[in-house]
GROMACS .gro file of C-alpha atoms in nm:
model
  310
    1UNK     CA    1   2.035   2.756  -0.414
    2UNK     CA    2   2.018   2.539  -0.700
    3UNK     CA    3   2.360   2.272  -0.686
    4UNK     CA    4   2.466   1.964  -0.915
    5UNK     CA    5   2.652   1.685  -0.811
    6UNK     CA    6   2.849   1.509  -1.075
    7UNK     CA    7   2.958   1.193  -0.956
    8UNK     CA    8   2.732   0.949  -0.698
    9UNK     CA    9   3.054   0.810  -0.503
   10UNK     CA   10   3.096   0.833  -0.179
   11UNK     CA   11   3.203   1.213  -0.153
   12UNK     CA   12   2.919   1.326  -0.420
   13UNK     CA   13   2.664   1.154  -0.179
   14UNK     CA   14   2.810   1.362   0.113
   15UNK     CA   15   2.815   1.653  -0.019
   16UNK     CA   16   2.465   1.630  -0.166
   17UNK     CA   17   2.329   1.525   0.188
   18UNK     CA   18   2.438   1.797   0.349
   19UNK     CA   19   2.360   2.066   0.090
   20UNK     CA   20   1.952   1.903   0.102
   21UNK     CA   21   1.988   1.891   0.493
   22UNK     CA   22   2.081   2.270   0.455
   23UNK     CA   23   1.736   2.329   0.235
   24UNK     CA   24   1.909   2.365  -0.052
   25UNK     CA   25   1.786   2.201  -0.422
   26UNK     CA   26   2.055   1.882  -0.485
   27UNK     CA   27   2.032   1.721  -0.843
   28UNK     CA   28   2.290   1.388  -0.855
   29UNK     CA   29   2.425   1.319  -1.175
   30UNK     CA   30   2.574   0.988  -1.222
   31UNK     CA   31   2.692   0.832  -1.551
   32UNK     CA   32   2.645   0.488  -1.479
   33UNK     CA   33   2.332   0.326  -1.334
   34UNK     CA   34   2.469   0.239  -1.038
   35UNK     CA   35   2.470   0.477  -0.677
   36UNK     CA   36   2.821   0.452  -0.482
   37UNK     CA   37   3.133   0.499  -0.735
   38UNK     CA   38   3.358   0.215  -0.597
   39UNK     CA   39   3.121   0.108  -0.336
   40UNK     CA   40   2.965  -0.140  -0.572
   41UNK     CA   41   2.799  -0.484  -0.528
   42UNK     CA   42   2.660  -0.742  -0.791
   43UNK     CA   43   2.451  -1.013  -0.783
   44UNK     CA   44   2.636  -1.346  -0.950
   45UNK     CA   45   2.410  -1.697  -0.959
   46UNK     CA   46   2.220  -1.572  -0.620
   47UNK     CA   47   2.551  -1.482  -0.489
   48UNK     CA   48   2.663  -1.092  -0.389
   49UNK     CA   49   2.950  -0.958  -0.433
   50UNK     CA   50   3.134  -0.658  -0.373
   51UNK     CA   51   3.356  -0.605  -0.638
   52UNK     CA   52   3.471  -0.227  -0.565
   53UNK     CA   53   3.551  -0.174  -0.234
   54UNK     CA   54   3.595  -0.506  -0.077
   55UNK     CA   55   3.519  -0.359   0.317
   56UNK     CA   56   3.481   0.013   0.434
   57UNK     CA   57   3.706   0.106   0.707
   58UNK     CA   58   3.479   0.328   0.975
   59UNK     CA   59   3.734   0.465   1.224
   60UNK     CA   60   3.529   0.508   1.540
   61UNK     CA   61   3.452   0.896   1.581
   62UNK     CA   62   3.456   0.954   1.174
   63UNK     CA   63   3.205   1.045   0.909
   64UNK     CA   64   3.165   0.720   0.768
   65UNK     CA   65   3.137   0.612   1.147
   66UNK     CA   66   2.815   0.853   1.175
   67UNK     CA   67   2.694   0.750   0.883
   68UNK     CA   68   2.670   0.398   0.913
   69UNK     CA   69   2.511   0.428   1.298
   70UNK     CA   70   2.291   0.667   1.137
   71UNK     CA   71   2.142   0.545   0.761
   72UNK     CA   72   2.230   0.178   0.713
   73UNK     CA   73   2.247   0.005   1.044
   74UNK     CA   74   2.034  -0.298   0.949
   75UNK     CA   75   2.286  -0.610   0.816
   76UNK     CA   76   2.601  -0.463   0.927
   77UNK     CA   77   2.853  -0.751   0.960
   78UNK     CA   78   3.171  -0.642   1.179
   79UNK     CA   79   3.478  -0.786   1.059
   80UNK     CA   80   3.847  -0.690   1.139
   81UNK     CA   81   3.881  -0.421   1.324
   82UNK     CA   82   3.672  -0.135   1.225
   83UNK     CA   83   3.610  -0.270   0.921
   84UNK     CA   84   3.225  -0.333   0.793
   85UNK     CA   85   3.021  -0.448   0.527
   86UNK     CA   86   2.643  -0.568   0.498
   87UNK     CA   87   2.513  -0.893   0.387
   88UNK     CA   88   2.287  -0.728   0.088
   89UNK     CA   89   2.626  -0.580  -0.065
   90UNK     CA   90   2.859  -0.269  -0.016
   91UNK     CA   91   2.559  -0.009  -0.193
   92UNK     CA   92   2.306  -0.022   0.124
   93UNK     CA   93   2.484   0.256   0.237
   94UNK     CA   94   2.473   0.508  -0.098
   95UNK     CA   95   2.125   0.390  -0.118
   96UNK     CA   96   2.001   0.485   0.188
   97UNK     CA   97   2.250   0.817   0.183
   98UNK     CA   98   2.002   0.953  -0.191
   99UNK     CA   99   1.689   0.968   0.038
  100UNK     CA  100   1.544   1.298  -0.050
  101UNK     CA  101   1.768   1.398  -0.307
  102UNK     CA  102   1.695   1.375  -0.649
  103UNK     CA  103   1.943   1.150  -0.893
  104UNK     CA  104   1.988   1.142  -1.269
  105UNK     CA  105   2.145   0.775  -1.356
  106UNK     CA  106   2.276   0.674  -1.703
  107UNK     CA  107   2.384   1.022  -1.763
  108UNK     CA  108   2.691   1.184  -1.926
  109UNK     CA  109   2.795   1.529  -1.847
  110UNK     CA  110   2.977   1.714  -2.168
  111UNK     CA  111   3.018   2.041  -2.086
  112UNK     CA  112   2.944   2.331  -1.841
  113UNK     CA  113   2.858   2.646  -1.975
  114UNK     CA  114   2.883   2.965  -1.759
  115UNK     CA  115   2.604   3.246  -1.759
  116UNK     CA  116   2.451   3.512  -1.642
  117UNK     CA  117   2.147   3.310  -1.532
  118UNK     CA  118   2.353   3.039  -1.351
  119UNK     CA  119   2.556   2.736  -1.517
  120UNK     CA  120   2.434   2.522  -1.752
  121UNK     CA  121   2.471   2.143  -1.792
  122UNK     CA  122   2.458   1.958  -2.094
  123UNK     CA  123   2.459   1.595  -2.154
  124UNK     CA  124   2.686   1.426  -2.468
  125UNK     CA  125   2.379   1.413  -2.688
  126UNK     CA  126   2.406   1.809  -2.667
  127UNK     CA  127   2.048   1.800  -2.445
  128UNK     CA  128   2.087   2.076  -2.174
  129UNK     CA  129   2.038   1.877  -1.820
  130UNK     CA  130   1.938   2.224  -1.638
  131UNK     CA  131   2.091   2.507  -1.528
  132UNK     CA  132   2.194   2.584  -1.159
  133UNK     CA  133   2.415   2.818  -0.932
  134UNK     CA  134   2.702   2.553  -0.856
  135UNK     CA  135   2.863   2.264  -0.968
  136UNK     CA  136   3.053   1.993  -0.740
  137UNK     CA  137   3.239   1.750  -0.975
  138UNK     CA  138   3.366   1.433  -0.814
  139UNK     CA  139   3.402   1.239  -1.111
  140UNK     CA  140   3.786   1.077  -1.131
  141UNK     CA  141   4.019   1.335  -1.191
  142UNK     CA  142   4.028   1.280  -1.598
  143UNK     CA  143   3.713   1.312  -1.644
  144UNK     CA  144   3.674   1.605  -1.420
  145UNK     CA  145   3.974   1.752  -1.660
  146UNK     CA  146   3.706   1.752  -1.951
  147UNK     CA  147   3.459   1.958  -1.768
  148UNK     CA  148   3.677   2.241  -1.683
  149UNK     CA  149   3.838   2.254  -1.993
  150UNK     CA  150   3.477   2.354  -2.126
  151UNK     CA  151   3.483   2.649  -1.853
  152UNK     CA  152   3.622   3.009  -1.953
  153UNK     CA  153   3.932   3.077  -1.731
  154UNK     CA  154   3.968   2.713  -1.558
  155UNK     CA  155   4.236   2.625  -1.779
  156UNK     CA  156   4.510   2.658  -1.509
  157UNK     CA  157   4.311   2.407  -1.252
  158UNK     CA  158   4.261   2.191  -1.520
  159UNK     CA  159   4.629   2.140  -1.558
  160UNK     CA  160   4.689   2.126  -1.235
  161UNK     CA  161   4.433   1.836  -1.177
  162UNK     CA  162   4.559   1.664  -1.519
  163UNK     CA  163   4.869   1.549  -1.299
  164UNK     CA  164   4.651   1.309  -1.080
  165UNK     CA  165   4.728   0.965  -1.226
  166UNK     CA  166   4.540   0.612  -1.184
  167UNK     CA  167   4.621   0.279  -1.134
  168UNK     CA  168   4.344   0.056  -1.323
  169UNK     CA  169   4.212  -0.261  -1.116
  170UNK     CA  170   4.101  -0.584  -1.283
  171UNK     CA  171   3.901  -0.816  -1.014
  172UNK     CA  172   3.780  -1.178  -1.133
  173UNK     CA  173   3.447  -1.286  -0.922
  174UNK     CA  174   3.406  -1.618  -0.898
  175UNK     CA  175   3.235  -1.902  -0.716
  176UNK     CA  176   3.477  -2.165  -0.634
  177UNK     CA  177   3.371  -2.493  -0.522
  178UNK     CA  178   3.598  -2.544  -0.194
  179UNK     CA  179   3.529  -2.582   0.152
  180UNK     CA  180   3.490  -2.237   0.308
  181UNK     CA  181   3.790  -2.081   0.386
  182UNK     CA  182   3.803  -1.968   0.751
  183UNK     CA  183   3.932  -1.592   0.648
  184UNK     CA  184   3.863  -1.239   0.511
  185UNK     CA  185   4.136  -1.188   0.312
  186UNK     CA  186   4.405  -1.346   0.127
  187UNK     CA  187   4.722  -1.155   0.019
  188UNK     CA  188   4.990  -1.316  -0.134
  189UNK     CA  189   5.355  -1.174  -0.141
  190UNK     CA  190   5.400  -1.259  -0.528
  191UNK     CA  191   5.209  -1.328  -0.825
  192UNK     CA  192   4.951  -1.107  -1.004
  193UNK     CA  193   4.731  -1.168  -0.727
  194UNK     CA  194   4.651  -0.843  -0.511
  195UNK     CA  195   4.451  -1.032  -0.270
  196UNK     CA  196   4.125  -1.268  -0.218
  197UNK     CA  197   3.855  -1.148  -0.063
  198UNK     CA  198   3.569  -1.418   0.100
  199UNK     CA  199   3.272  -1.293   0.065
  200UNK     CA  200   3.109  -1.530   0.257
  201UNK     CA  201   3.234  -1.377   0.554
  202UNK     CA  202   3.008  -1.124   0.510
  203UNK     CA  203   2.707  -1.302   0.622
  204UNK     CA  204   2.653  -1.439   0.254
  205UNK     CA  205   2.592  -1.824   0.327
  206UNK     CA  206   2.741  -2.034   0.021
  207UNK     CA  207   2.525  -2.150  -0.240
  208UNK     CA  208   2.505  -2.513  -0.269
  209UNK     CA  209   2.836  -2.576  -0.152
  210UNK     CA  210   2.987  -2.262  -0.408
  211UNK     CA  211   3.212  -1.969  -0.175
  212UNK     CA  212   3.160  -1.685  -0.350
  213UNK     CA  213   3.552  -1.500  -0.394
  214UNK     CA  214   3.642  -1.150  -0.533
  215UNK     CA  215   4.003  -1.118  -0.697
  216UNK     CA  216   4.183  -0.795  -0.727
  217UNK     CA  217   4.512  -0.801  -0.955
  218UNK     CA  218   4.791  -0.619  -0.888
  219UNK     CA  219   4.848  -0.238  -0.996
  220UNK     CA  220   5.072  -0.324  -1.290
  221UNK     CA  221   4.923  -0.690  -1.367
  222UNK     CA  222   4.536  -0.464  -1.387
  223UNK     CA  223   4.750  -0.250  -1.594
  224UNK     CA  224   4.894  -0.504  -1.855
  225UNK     CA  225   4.563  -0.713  -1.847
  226UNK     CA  226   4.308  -0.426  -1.845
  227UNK     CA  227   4.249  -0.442  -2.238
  228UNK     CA  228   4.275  -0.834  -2.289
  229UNK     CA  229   4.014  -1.080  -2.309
  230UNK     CA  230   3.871  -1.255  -2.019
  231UNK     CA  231   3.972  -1.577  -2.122
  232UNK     CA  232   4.299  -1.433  -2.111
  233UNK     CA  233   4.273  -1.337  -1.767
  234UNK     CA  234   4.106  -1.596  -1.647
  235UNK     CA  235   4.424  -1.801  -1.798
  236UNK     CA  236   4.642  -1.623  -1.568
  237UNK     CA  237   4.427  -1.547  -1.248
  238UNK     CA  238   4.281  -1.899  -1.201
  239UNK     CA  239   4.659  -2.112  -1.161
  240UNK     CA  240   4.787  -1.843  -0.957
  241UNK     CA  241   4.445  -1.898  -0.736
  242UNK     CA  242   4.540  -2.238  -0.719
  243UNK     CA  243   4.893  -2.144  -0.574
  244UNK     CA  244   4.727  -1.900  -0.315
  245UNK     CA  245   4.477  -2.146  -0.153
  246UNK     CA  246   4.712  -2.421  -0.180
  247UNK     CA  247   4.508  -2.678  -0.339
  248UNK     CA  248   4.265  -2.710  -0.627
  249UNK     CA  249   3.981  -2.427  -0.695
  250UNK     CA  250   3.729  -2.538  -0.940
  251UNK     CA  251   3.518  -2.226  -1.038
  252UNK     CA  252   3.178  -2.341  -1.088
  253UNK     CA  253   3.157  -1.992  -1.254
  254UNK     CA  254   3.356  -1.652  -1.349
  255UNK     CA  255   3.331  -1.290  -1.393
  256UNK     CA  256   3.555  -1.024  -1.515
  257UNK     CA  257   3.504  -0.707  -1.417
  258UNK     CA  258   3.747  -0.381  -1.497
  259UNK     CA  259   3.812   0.016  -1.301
  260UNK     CA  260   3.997   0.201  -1.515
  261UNK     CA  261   4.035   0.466  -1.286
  262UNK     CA  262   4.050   0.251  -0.923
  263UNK     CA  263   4.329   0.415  -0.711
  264UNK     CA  264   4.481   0.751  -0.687
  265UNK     CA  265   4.876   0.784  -0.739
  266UNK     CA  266   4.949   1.115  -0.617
  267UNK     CA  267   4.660   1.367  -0.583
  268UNK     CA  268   4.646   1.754  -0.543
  269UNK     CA  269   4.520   2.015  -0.267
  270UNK     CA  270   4.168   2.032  -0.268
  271UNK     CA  271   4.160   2.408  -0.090
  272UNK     CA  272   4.451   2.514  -0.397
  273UNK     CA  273   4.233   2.373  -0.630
  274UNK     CA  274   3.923   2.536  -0.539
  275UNK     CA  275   3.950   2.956  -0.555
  276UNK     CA  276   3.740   3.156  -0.308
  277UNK     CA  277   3.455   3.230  -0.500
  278UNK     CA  278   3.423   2.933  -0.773
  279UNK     CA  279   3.137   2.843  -0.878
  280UNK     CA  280   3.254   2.491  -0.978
  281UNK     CA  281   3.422   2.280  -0.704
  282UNK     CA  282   3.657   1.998  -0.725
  283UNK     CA  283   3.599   1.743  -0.424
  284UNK     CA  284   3.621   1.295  -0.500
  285UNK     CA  285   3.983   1.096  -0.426
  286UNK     CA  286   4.182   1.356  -0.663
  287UNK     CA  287   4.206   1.614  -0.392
  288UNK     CA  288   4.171   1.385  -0.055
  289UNK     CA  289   4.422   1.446   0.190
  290UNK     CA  290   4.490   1.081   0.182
  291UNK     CA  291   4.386   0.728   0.032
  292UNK     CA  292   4.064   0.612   0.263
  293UNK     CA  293   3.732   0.643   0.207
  294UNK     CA  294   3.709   0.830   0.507
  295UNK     CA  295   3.936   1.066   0.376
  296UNK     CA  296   3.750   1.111   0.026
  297UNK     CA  297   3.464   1.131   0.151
  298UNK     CA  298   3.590   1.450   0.353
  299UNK     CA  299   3.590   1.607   0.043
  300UNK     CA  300   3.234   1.619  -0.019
  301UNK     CA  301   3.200   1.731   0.328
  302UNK     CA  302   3.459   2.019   0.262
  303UNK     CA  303   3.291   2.121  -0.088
  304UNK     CA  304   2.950   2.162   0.068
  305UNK     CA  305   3.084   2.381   0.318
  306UNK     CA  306   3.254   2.579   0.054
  307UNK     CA  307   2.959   2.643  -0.177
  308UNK     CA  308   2.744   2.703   0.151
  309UNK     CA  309   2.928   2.977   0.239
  310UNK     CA  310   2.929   3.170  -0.046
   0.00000   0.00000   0.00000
């Protein structure tokens, strides 16, 4: 069986393992040029960061759990709890997951086109990508809106999955020259501030004397912010710093960095929005049974199963 993946997050990269592991043909297509959705990393003056997910919970006995023990075991750094990350950056882990399965980066899927021979994927230029016998889309839930609106009949599940909303996120990297805070996390009760994550917790030694710091805004401050300049932000995020660490933070340098779709407010049934015999699945955070990575990536699990057996 010939399956596309639409999407390279965490639950496209689960389902796509186990369809290959099943001997099944797996293309990945992903529209940036990055592997791991929110599970991203940058590098920043020698420095990495992960500005996505800032740690990935792996309750003991899970998926991600096996996952971890099994693919990227190397540069694990434990923090609280059963929380993880890995010195080289959050993407180890959707790296090492795209081992034997084939990936298409920098690409945009426009439509899908339902035939006799299979379905067909084209890209925005109008190029057709290939043509195969099923379709997982984990792509957030508005984009995933635009593909089945281009299916005959899918109009209901497209409404359906229209009422999946998102919070944006805007996170400010930065490398502040301070002594090195002794935590993981700061998270103030006020303030557009969401929290302050150290990244040099995560086994990332400072770079001549600079702590490398990711910044996540809150919901409705990411919302209000998400369109203005970064000088703008950075004329609101950096004082309110200041009043977090309780003294002083020179930034010897800044990013800005924006999700438009971050976080999930509300999401729908992933079995209701899948019918018995589709040939285009639904699976990412827009039908997880709850907020964690754990639980989205579940859904890649659950949509392989589903087109498996068909």
């Amino acid at each position: 069986m010939r399956v596309a993946v639409i999407g390279a997050g965490i639950s496209g990269l689960v389902a796509a393992r186990d369809l290959v592991s099943s001997g099944h043909e797996v293309l990945v297509i992903e529209k940036s040029r990055g592997l791991g959705g929110r599970m991203a990393a940058r590098r920043a003056e020698d420095m990495v960061l992960d500005h996505g997910l800032p740690v990935l919970e792996v309750p003991s006995g899970g998926l991600l759990a096996d996952l971890v023990r099994d693919l990227a075991p190397d540069g694990v750094v434990r923090l609280d709890g059963d929380a993880v990350a890995w010195t080289a950056g959050m993407t180890v882990l959707p790296k090492a997951m795209v081992a034997g399965v084939d990936v298409l980066l920098g690409t945009r899927v426009a439509a899908l086109r339902e035939g006799t021979q299979g379905i067909e994927i084209a890209q925005d230029q109008g190029n057709t990508i290939g043509i195969v016998d099923a379709v997982i889309i984990t792509a957030p839930a508005p984009q995933a809106v635009e593909l089945l609106a281009t299916l005959p009949g899918a109009t209901a599940r497209a409404e359906a999955l229209r009422a999946v909303e998102y919070d944006p996120a805007v996170m400010v990297l930065a490398g502040l020259s301070i002594d090195e805070p002794g935590w993981l996390a700061a998270r103030p009760d006020s303030g557009p501030i969401a929290y302050v994550i150290n990244e040099a917790v995560k086994g990332r030694a400072p770079t001549g004397g600079v702590i490398p710091v990711v910044i996540r805004l809150r919901p409705d401050d990411s919302a209000r912010l998400f369109d203005a300049t970064d000088d703008t932000v950075l004329g609101e995020v950096l004082p309110a710093l200041t009043d977090v660490m309780g003294h002083p933070t020179p930034a010897a340098w800044t990013q800005v960095k924006r999700w438009r779709y971050a976080t999930t407010r509300g999401r729908v049934d992933q079995d209701g929005m899948n019918p018995a015999g589709s040939r285009v699945i639904i699976a990412g955070d827009a039908v997880a049974a709850g907020p964690s990575v754990e639980d989205v990536a579940r859904t890649g699990q659950w949509a392989a199963r589903r087109i498996l057996s068909r």
